[in-house]
Amino acid sequence: MLLYRGFNIGLLRNDTGQVLKYGGFYDDKFSGEATAYLPYTQNDTLALPAKLRVTYTGAFPIYTDTLNSFDFKGLIAFNGKTVRAAEQSKWYPVIYDVKNDRELLEVTYDIEVTCKDCQTIYINGSAPQAGPSGKFHSTIPRQLLLFAGNYVVQALPNSTFLNADLSADEAAVFNENIGSIINFYRFYLQVPYGEKITFMQHRSVEPFGPKRSWGFVTFPTIAVAGKPFKSEIDTQKRLFKNIYSYYFYSHELGHYYYGQSAPANSTLKWFFLESMAEFLSIKAAENKYGKEATQKYIAERKPLMKDWKVKPLSQISSPNQIGDGYRYTYAPMILLAMEKNFGSKTVQRFCRNILQNAGQRTDYPFLVKMVKSAGVNDKDWKAFEATVMEQTECNKIFDHLP
Ligand SMILES: [Zn+2]
């Protein structure tokens, strides 16, 4: 079991209430922000009991200013107005699968939260509730993000805003734009959008803004600090002030499909998670702003990739061989090249097929299978592999883009 390093355990008990012995209190092993506590009997790590009961307590500094030298998703942050604790901090006990080295962050829940001086309490995946206490329930496994304190809730058809202080008109424009993305995805993928997104604005405990902002996602919550949602909206044009906002939210919304509906794993995990979401965002923006938007998107990335070299997807043997630049910048270009070569309908079918085959190993043979089932014949695919897929020099891709 993993628990935030700032907590102290009272007791660890099994389903019959029996107190368990556990290691980790002395000479502990850290795992990120958490300490690993391992229940044991005699000399063996205990197999997980059906129920585990744990009591723990902790106290935290309250930063009413932004003097702290850092803030990040793994910090439990009190700023005098709100408390923010994301799954990464492990503010709730996270079961750690020792054998497979896996953190089980996503859980169904039935949880009561009490916060004496909180106006609003929110747990990721449930509707926010008025304080000082609320019961939250989810049959969909979620990563738990807690956001509680004194802030207002604005609930609209496509989205809920926490602590956002948007005017009614700004909220409507934001909601319209989010709605246009969701509508496009429903049409493009032919799968209903099964989430209502919560947009959360919070004040970090280190200085973000006015020029520096910070966003994180604990799906279906998108959180920002430093740049208020308000500042992104142009109520005259009824658009985001900057198309980058449209790409950003489209990408994050795309993770409902690639991430949630179709989880990614295996060697091409980052391709099927991030590159697919990024590709969707390109299509969404193209739908809203026209083909020139895609031209501009490509042109802006060209100089970045000038000297990049990559390992072809067919040769990737472990997920982390696909670094940030590869997954967010280069691999989406491969999908655009596929589109130019095989047609947009074919790539649309490829995208849908991935969702229909969710749960399989997302490796290179899977990618090829999805391409072929989208209607690409062996000969055409071999030719495309030779010219694009097997290419190691990134700048060569521009010969194959629109
Ligand atoms: Zn992403």
PDB file of N, CA and C in Angstrom, residues 261-340:
ATOM      1  N   SER A 261     -11.796   4.858 -22.948  1.00  0.00           N
ATOM      2  CA  SER A 261     -12.535   3.797 -23.661  1.00  0.00           C
ATOM      3  C   SER A 261     -11.582   2.727 -24.183  1.00  0.00           C
ATOM      4  N   ALA A 262     -10.497   3.157 -24.744  1.00  0.00           N
ATOM      5  CA  ALA A 262      -9.496   2.228 -25.269  1.00  0.00           C
ATOM      6  C   ALA A 262      -8.176   2.477 -24.549  1.00  0.00           C
ATOM      7  N   PRO A 263      -7.958   1.777 -23.443  1.00  0.00           N
ATOM      8  CA  PRO A 263      -6.708   1.996 -22.705  1.00  0.00           C
ATOM      9  C   PRO A 263      -5.514   1.509 -23.530  1.00  0.00           C
ATOM     10  N   ALA A 264      -4.415   2.203 -23.392  1.00  0.00           N
ATOM     11  CA  ALA A 264      -3.216   1.841 -24.142  1.00  0.00           C
ATOM     12  C   ALA A 264      -2.259   1.090 -23.226  1.00  0.00           C
ATOM     13  N   ASN A 265      -1.524   0.182 -23.813  1.00  0.00           N
ATOM     14  CA  ASN A 265      -0.561  -0.600 -23.037  1.00  0.00           C
ATOM     15  C   ASN A 265       0.555  -1.043 -23.972  1.00  0.00           C
ATOM     16  N   SER A 266       1.406  -1.904 -23.492  1.00  0.00           N
ATOM     17  CA  SER A 266       2.420  -2.552 -24.318  1.00  0.00           C
ATOM     18  C   SER A 266       3.387  -1.547 -24.978  1.00  0.00           C
ATOM     19  N   THR A 267       4.071  -2.007 -26.000  1.00  0.00           N
ATOM     20  CA  THR A 267       5.170  -1.208 -26.573  1.00  0.00           C
ATOM     21  C   THR A 267       4.724   0.142 -27.132  1.00  0.00           C
ATOM     22  N   LEU A 268       3.542   0.165 -27.770  1.00  0.00           N
ATOM     23  CA  LEU A 268       3.107   1.428 -28.377  1.00  0.00           C
ATOM     24  C   LEU A 268       2.099   2.175 -27.496  1.00  0.00           C
ATOM     25  N   LYS A 269       2.239   1.996 -26.184  1.00  0.00           N
ATOM     26  CA  LYS A 269       1.352   2.670 -25.235  1.00  0.00           C
ATOM     27  C   LYS A 269       1.234   4.172 -25.518  1.00  0.00           C
ATOM     28  N   TRP A 270       2.368   4.822 -25.665  1.00  0.00           N
ATOM     29  CA  TRP A 270       2.329   6.288 -25.806  1.00  0.00           C
ATOM     30  C   TRP A 270       1.803   6.727 -27.153  1.00  0.00           C
ATOM     31  N   PHE A 271       1.986   5.892 -28.159  1.00  0.00           N
ATOM     32  CA  PHE A 271       1.398   6.202 -29.454  1.00  0.00           C
ATOM     33  C   PHE A 271      -0.125   6.132 -29.352  1.00  0.00           C
ATOM     34  N   PHE A 272      -0.635   5.030 -28.801  1.00  0.00           N
ATOM     35  CA  PHE A 272      -2.087   4.847 -28.763  1.00  0.00           C
ATOM     36  C   PHE A 272      -2.762   5.731 -27.722  1.00  0.00           C
ATOM     37  N   LEU A 273      -1.987   6.304 -26.826  1.00  0.00           N
ATOM     38  CA  LEU A 273      -2.548   7.234 -25.850  1.00  0.00           C
ATOM     39  C   LEU A 273      -2.390   8.680 -26.359  1.00  0.00           C
ATOM     40  N   GLU A 274      -1.164   9.139 -26.445  1.00  0.00           N
ATOM     41  CA  GLU A 274      -0.919  10.561 -26.708  1.00  0.00           C
ATOM     42  C   GLU A 274      -0.971  10.948 -28.180  1.00  0.00           C
ATOM     43  N   SER A 275      -0.389  10.139 -29.046  1.00  0.00           N
ATOM     44  CA  SER A 275      -0.384  10.531 -30.461  1.00  0.00           C
ATOM     45  C   SER A 275      -1.801  10.480 -31.029  1.00  0.00           C
ATOM     46  N   MET A 276      -2.585   9.514 -30.583  1.00  0.00           N
ATOM     47  CA  MET A 276      -3.969   9.427 -31.058  1.00  0.00           C
ATOM     48  C   MET A 276      -4.786  10.619 -30.559  1.00  0.00           C
ATOM     49  N   ALA A 277      -4.607  10.993 -29.290  1.00  0.00           N
ATOM     50  CA  ALA A 277      -5.347  12.152 -28.755  1.00  0.00           C
ATOM     51  C   ALA A 277      -4.915  13.429 -29.469  1.00  0.00           C
ATOM     52  N   GLU A 278      -3.622  13.533 -29.761  1.00  0.00           N
ATOM     53  CA  GLU A 278      -3.128  14.720 -30.452  1.00  0.00           C
ATOM     54  C   GLU A 278      -3.680  14.769 -31.882  1.00  0.00           C
ATOM     55  N   PHE A 279      -3.705  13.621 -32.543  1.00  0.00           N
ATOM     56  CA  PHE A 279      -4.256  13.575 -33.896  1.00  0.00           C
ATOM     57  C   PHE A 279      -5.731  13.999 -33.892  1.00  0.00           C
ATOM     58  N   LEU A 280      -6.480  13.505 -32.915  1.00  0.00           N
ATOM     59  CA  LEU A 280      -7.891  13.914 -32.808  1.00  0.00           C
ATOM     60  C   LEU A 280      -8.003  15.426 -32.668  1.00  0.00           C
ATOM     61  N   SER A 281      -7.099  16.007 -31.884  1.00  0.00           N
ATOM     62  CA  SER A 281      -7.166  17.463 -31.671  1.00  0.00           C
ATOM     63  C   SER A 281      -6.894  18.214 -32.970  1.00  0.00           C
ATOM     64  N   ILE A 282      -6.024  17.655 -33.812  1.00  0.00           N
ATOM     65  CA  ILE A 282      -5.749  18.287 -35.112  1.00  0.00           C
ATOM     66  C   ILE A 282      -7.015  18.241 -35.982  1.00  0.00           C
ATOM     67  N   LYS A 283      -7.685  17.082 -35.949  1.00  0.00           N
ATOM     68  CA  LYS A 283      -8.908  16.945 -36.742  1.00  0.00           C
ATOM     69  C   LYS A 283     -10.023  17.866 -36.211  1.00  0.00           C
ATOM     70  N   ALA A 284     -10.115  17.966 -34.885  1.00  0.00           N
ATOM     71  CA  ALA A 284     -11.152  18.817 -34.291  1.00  0.00           C
ATOM     72  C   ALA A 284     -10.929  20.281 -34.677  1.00  0.00           C
ATOM     73  N   ALA A 285      -9.672  20.713 -34.591  1.00  0.00           N
ATOM     74  CA  ALA A 285      -9.363  22.106 -34.936  1.00  0.00           C
ATOM     75  C   ALA A 285      -9.592  22.347 -36.428  1.00  0.00           C
ATOM     76  N   GLU A 286      -9.269  21.358 -37.242  1.00  0.00           N
ATOM     77  CA  GLU A 286      -9.491  21.482 -38.688  1.00  0.00           C
ATOM     78  C   GLU A 286     -10.985  21.632 -38.988  1.00  0.00           C
ATOM     79  N   ASN A 287     -11.774  20.881 -38.251  1.00  0.00           N
ATOM     80  CA  ASN A 287     -13.222  20.941 -38.418  1.00  0.00           C
ATOM     81  C   ASN A 287     -13.762  22.331 -38.064  1.00  0.00           C
ATOM     82  N   LYS A 288     -13.144  22.933 -37.054  1.00  0.00           N
ATOM     83  CA  LYS A 288     -13.629  24.236 -36.583  1.00  0.00           C
ATOM     84  C   LYS A 288     -13.019  25.401 -37.371  1.00  0.00           C
ATOM     85  N   TYR A 289     -11.721  25.303 -37.659  1.00  0.00           N
ATOM     86  CA  TYR A 289     -11.008  26.453 -38.238  1.00  0.00           C
ATOM     87  C   TYR A 289     -10.600  26.254 -39.697  1.00  0.00           C
ATOM     88  N   GLY A 290     -10.830  25.074 -40.250  1.00  0.00           N
ATOM     89  CA  GLY A 290     -10.490  24.843 -41.653  1.00  0.00           C
ATOM     90  C   GLY A 290      -9.108  24.230 -41.852  1.00  0.00           C
ATOM     91  N   LYS A 291      -8.834  23.822 -43.099  1.00  0.00           N
ATOM     92  CA  LYS A 291      -7.596  23.120 -43.437  1.00  0.00           C
ATOM     93  C   LYS A 291      -6.338  23.963 -43.183  1.00  0.00           C
ATOM     94  N   GLU A 292      -6.496  25.294 -43.249  1.00  0.00           N
ATOM     95  CA  GLU A 292      -5.326  26.167 -43.036  1.00  0.00           C
ATOM     96  C   GLU A 292      -4.767  25.969 -41.631  1.00  0.00           C
ATOM     97  N   ALA A 293      -5.649  25.648 -40.705  1.00  0.00           N
ATOM     98  CA  ALA A 293      -5.193  25.441 -39.325  1.00  0.00           C
ATOM     99  C   ALA A 293      -4.202  24.283 -39.282  1.00  0.00           C
ATOM    100  N   THR A 294      -4.508  23.223 -40.027  1.00  0.00           N
ATOM    101  CA  THR A 294      -3.610  22.060 -40.046  1.00  0.00           C
ATOM    102  C   THR A 294      -2.291  22.408 -40.740  1.00  0.00           C
ATOM    103  N   GLN A 295      -2.386  23.184 -41.828  1.00  0.00           N
ATOM    104  CA  GLN A 295      -1.161  23.623 -42.521  1.00  0.00           C
ATOM    105  C   GLN A 295      -0.250  24.379 -41.546  1.00  0.00           C
ATOM    106  N   LYS A 296      -0.869  25.249 -40.772  1.00  0.00           N
ATOM    107  CA  LYS A 296      -0.113  26.074 -39.841  1.00  0.00           C
ATOM    108  C   LYS A 296       0.468  25.189 -38.729  1.00  0.00           C
ATOM    109  N   TYR A 297      -0.337  24.264 -38.272  1.00  0.00           N
ATOM    110  CA  TYR A 297       0.094  23.336 -37.223  1.00  0.00           C
ATOM    111  C   TYR A 297       1.359  22.585 -37.677  1.00  0.00           C
ATOM    112  N   ILE A 298       1.324  22.118 -38.909  1.00  0.00           N
ATOM    113  CA  ILE A 298       2.472  21.371 -39.448  1.00  0.00           C
ATOM    114  C   ILE A 298       3.683  22.300 -39.595  1.00  0.00           C
ATOM    115  N   ALA A 299       3.424  23.475 -40.168  1.00  0.00           N
ATOM    116  CA  ALA A 299       4.522  24.419 -40.416  1.00  0.00           C
ATOM    117  C   ALA A 299       5.233  24.803 -39.111  1.00  0.00           C
ATOM    118  N   GLU A 300       4.468  24.946 -38.044  1.00  0.00           N
ATOM    119  CA  GLU A 300       5.070  25.336 -36.768  1.00  0.00           C
ATOM    120  C   GLU A 300       5.952  24.239 -36.170  1.00  0.00           C
ATOM    121  N   ARG A 301       5.667  23.005 -36.538  1.00  0.00           N
ATOM    122  CA  ARG A 301       6.437  21.896 -35.977  1.00  0.00           C
ATOM    123  C   ARG A 301       7.650  21.508 -36.822  1.00  0.00           C
ATOM    124  N   LYS A 302       7.643  21.988 -38.050  1.00  0.00           N
ATOM    125  CA  LYS A 302       8.713  21.634 -38.980  1.00  0.00           C
ATOM    126  C   LYS A 302      10.105  21.966 -38.428  1.00  0.00           C
ATOM    127  N   PRO A 303      10.316  23.213 -38.000  1.00  0.00           N
ATOM    128  CA  PRO A 303      11.668  23.538 -37.520  1.00  0.00           C
ATOM    129  C   PRO A 303      12.076  22.731 -36.274  1.00  0.00           C
ATOM    130  N   LEU A 304      11.097  22.384 -35.452  1.00  0.00           N
ATOM    131  CA  LEU A 304      11.408  21.611 -34.240  1.00  0.00           C
ATOM    132  C   LEU A 304      12.027  20.262 -34.583  1.00  0.00           C
ATOM    133  N   MET A 305      11.512  19.673 -35.649  1.00  0.00           N
ATOM    134  CA  MET A 305      11.881  18.286 -35.964  1.00  0.00           C
ATOM    135  C   MET A 305      13.052  18.177 -36.934  1.00  0.00           C
ATOM    136  N   LYS A 306      13.614  19.323 -37.275  1.00  0.00           N
ATOM    137  CA  LYS A 306      14.627  19.367 -38.332  1.00  0.00           C
ATOM    138  C   LYS A 306      15.700  18.281 -38.180  1.00  0.00           C
ATOM    139  N   ASP A 307      16.248  18.172 -36.986  1.00  0.00           N
ATOM    140  CA  ASP A 307      17.359  17.219 -36.805  1.00  0.00           C
ATOM    141  C   ASP A 307      16.977  15.979 -35.993  1.00  0.00           C
ATOM    142  N   TRP A 308      15.698  15.801 -35.755  1.00  0.00           N
ATOM    143  CA  TRP A 308      15.288  14.657 -34.933  1.00  0.00           C
ATOM    144  C   TRP A 308      15.473  13.331 -35.667  1.00  0.00           C
ATOM    145  N   LYS A 309      15.892  12.359 -34.884  1.00  0.00           N
ATOM    146  CA  LYS A 309      15.933  10.989 -35.409  1.00  0.00           C
ATOM    147  C   LYS A 309      15.083  10.109 -34.496  1.00  0.00           C
ATOM    148  N   VAL A 310      14.383   9.158 -35.088  1.00  0.00           N
ATOM    149  CA  VAL A 310      13.543   8.260 -34.276  1.00  0.00           C
ATOM    150  C   VAL A 310      13.775   6.794 -34.643  1.00  0.00           C
ATOM    151  N   LYS A 311      13.377   5.974 -33.726  1.00  0.00           N
ATOM    152  CA  LYS A 311      13.332   4.534 -33.966  1.00  0.00           C
ATOM    153  C   LYS A 311      11.960   4.267 -34.573  1.00  0.00           C
ATOM    154  N   PRO A 312      11.899   3.570 -35.707  1.00  0.00           N
ATOM    155  CA  PRO A 312      10.577   3.298 -36.294  1.00  0.00           C
ATOM    156  C   PRO A 312       9.668   2.559 -35.307  1.00  0.00           C
ATOM    157  N   LEU A 313       8.378   2.823 -35.381  1.00  0.00           N
ATOM    158  CA  LEU A 313       7.416   2.213 -34.449  1.00  0.00           C
ATOM    159  C   LEU A 313       7.524   0.681 -34.438  1.00  0.00           C
ATOM    160  N   SER A 314       7.871   0.109 -35.583  1.00  0.00           N
ATOM    161  CA  SER A 314       7.971  -1.360 -35.670  1.00  0.00           C
ATOM    162  C   SER A 314       9.114  -1.896 -34.814  1.00  0.00           C
ATOM    163  N   GLN A 315      10.055  -1.020 -34.458  1.00  0.00           N
ATOM    164  CA  GLN A 315      11.219  -1.489 -33.691  1.00  0.00           C
ATOM    165  C   GLN A 315      11.175  -1.098 -32.219  1.00  0.00           C
ATOM    166  N   ILE A 316      10.094  -0.465 -31.809  1.00  0.00           N
ATOM    167  CA  ILE A 316       9.972  -0.062 -30.408  1.00  0.00           C
ATOM    168  C   ILE A 316       9.764  -1.312 -29.543  1.00  0.00           C
ATOM    169  N   SER A 317      10.627  -1.477 -28.549  1.00  0.00           N
ATOM    170  CA  SER A 317      10.503  -2.684 -27.722  1.00  0.00           C
ATOM    171  C   SER A 317      10.084  -2.375 -26.288  1.00  0.00           C
ATOM    172  N   SER A 318      10.114  -1.086 -25.900  1.00  0.00           N
ATOM    173  CA  SER A 318       9.567  -0.732 -24.584  1.00  0.00           C
ATOM    174  C   SER A 318       8.934   0.664 -24.666  1.00  0.00           C
ATOM    175  N   PRO A 319       7.834   0.883 -23.920  1.00  0.00           N
ATOM    176  CA  PRO A 319       7.033   2.107 -24.095  1.00  0.00           C
ATOM    177  C   PRO A 319       7.851   3.394 -24.048  1.00  0.00           C
ATOM    178  N   ASN A 320       8.835   3.465 -23.138  1.00  0.00           N
ATOM    179  CA  ASN A 320       9.521   4.742 -22.971  1.00  0.00           C
ATOM    180  C   ASN A 320      10.518   5.093 -24.064  1.00  0.00           C
ATOM    181  N   GLN A 321      10.618   4.211 -25.071  1.00  0.00           N
ATOM    182  CA  GLN A 321      11.423   4.588 -26.235  1.00  0.00           C
ATOM    183  C   GLN A 321      10.682   5.627 -27.082  1.00  0.00           C
ATOM    184  N   ILE A 322       9.407   5.845 -26.762  1.00  0.00           N
ATOM    185  CA  ILE A 322       8.656   6.910 -27.441  1.00  0.00           C
ATOM    186  C   ILE A 322       8.591   8.098 -26.487  1.00  0.00           C
ATOM    187  N   GLY A 323       9.555   8.993 -26.624  1.00  0.00           N
ATOM    188  CA  GLY A 323       9.654  10.166 -25.736  1.00  0.00           C
ATOM    189  C   GLY A 323       8.613  11.219 -26.065  1.00  0.00           C
ATOM    190  N   ASP A 324       8.677  12.333 -25.333  1.00  0.00           N
ATOM    191  CA  ASP A 324       7.684  13.396 -25.497  1.00  0.00           C
ATOM    192  C   ASP A 324       7.567  13.908 -26.934  1.00  0.00           C
ATOM    193  N   GLY A 325       8.704  14.237 -27.533  1.00  0.00           N
ATOM    194  CA  GLY A 325       8.692  14.783 -28.888  1.00  0.00           C
ATOM    195  C   GLY A 325       8.109  13.796 -29.881  1.00  0.00           C
ATOM    196  N   TYR A 326       8.469  12.556 -29.686  1.00  0.00           N
ATOM    197  CA  TYR A 326       7.982  11.483 -30.558  1.00  0.00           C
ATOM    198  C   TYR A 326       6.461  11.372 -30.422  1.00  0.00           C
ATOM    199  N   ARG A 327       5.980  11.273 -29.184  1.00  0.00           N
ATOM    200  CA  ARG A 327       4.547  10.978 -29.010  1.00  0.00           C
ATOM    201  C   ARG A 327       3.644  12.166 -29.322  1.00  0.00           C
ATOM    202  N   TYR A 328       4.106  13.393 -28.996  1.00  0.00           N
ATOM    203  CA  TYR A 328       3.231  14.560 -29.191  1.00  0.00           C
ATOM    204  C   TYR A 328       3.445  15.250 -30.536  1.00  0.00           C
ATOM    205  N   THR A 329       4.637  15.142 -31.084  1.00  0.00           N
ATOM    206  CA  THR A 329       4.935  15.928 -32.284  1.00  0.00           C
ATOM    207  C   THR A 329       5.120  15.067 -33.533  1.00  0.00           C
ATOM    208  N   TYR A 330       6.030  14.096 -33.451  1.00  0.00           N
ATOM    209  CA  TYR A 330       6.323  13.330 -34.673  1.00  0.00           C
ATOM    210  C   TYR A 330       5.237  12.320 -35.036  1.00  0.00           C
ATOM    211  N   ALA A 331       4.832  11.493 -34.075  1.00  0.00           N
ATOM    212  CA  ALA A 331       3.884  10.417 -34.409  1.00  0.00           C
ATOM    213  C   ALA A 331       2.543  10.937 -34.951  1.00  0.00           C
ATOM    214  N   PRO A 332       2.022  12.072 -34.443  1.00  0.00           N
ATOM    215  CA  PRO A 332       0.798  12.603 -35.068  1.00  0.00           C
ATOM    216  C   PRO A 332       1.004  12.926 -36.551  1.00  0.00           C
ATOM    217  N   MET A 333       2.259  13.277 -36.917  1.00  0.00           N
ATOM    218  CA  MET A 333       2.561  13.546 -38.330  1.00  0.00           C
ATOM    219  C   MET A 333       2.448  12.260 -39.162  1.00  0.00           C
ATOM    220  N   ILE A 334       2.816  11.145 -38.544  1.00  0.00           N
ATOM    221  CA  ILE A 334       2.682   9.863 -39.244  1.00  0.00           C
ATOM    222  C   ILE A 334       1.205   9.633 -39.599  1.00  0.00           C
ATOM    223  N   LEU A 335       0.339   9.967 -38.653  1.00  0.00           N
ATOM    224  CA  LEU A 335      -1.098   9.788 -38.897  1.00  0.00           C
ATOM    225  C   LEU A 335      -1.599  10.731 -39.988  1.00  0.00           C
ATOM    226  N   LEU A 336      -1.051  11.942 -40.005  1.00  0.00           N
ATOM    227  CA  LEU A 336      -1.419  12.879 -41.076  1.00  0.00           C
ATOM    228  C   LEU A 336      -0.914  12.376 -42.429  1.00  0.00           C
ATOM    229  N   ALA A 337       0.274  11.782 -42.412  1.00  0.00           N
ATOM    230  CA  ALA A 337       0.828  11.229 -43.651  1.00  0.00           C
ATOM    231  C   ALA A 337      -0.031  10.052 -44.130  1.00  0.00           C
ATOM    232  N   MET A 338      -0.485   9.254 -43.176  1.00  0.00           N
ATOM    233  CA  MET A 338      -1.372   8.135 -43.493  1.00  0.00           C
ATOM    234  C   MET A 338      -2.643   8.646 -44.158  1.00  0.00           C
ATOM    235  N   GLU A 339      -3.135   9.749 -43.615  1.00  0.00           N
ATOM    236  CA  GLU A 339      -4.352  10.344 -44.139  1.00  0.00           C
ATOM    237  C   GLU A 339      -4.151  10.799 -45.578  1.00  0.00           C
ATOM    238  N   LYS A 340      -3.014  11.463 -45.810  1.00  0.00           N
ATOM    239  CA  LYS A 340      -2.759  11.962 -47.158  1.00  0.00           C
ATOM    240  C   LYS A 340      -2.616  10.795 -48.139  1.00  0.00           C
TER     241      LYS A 340
END
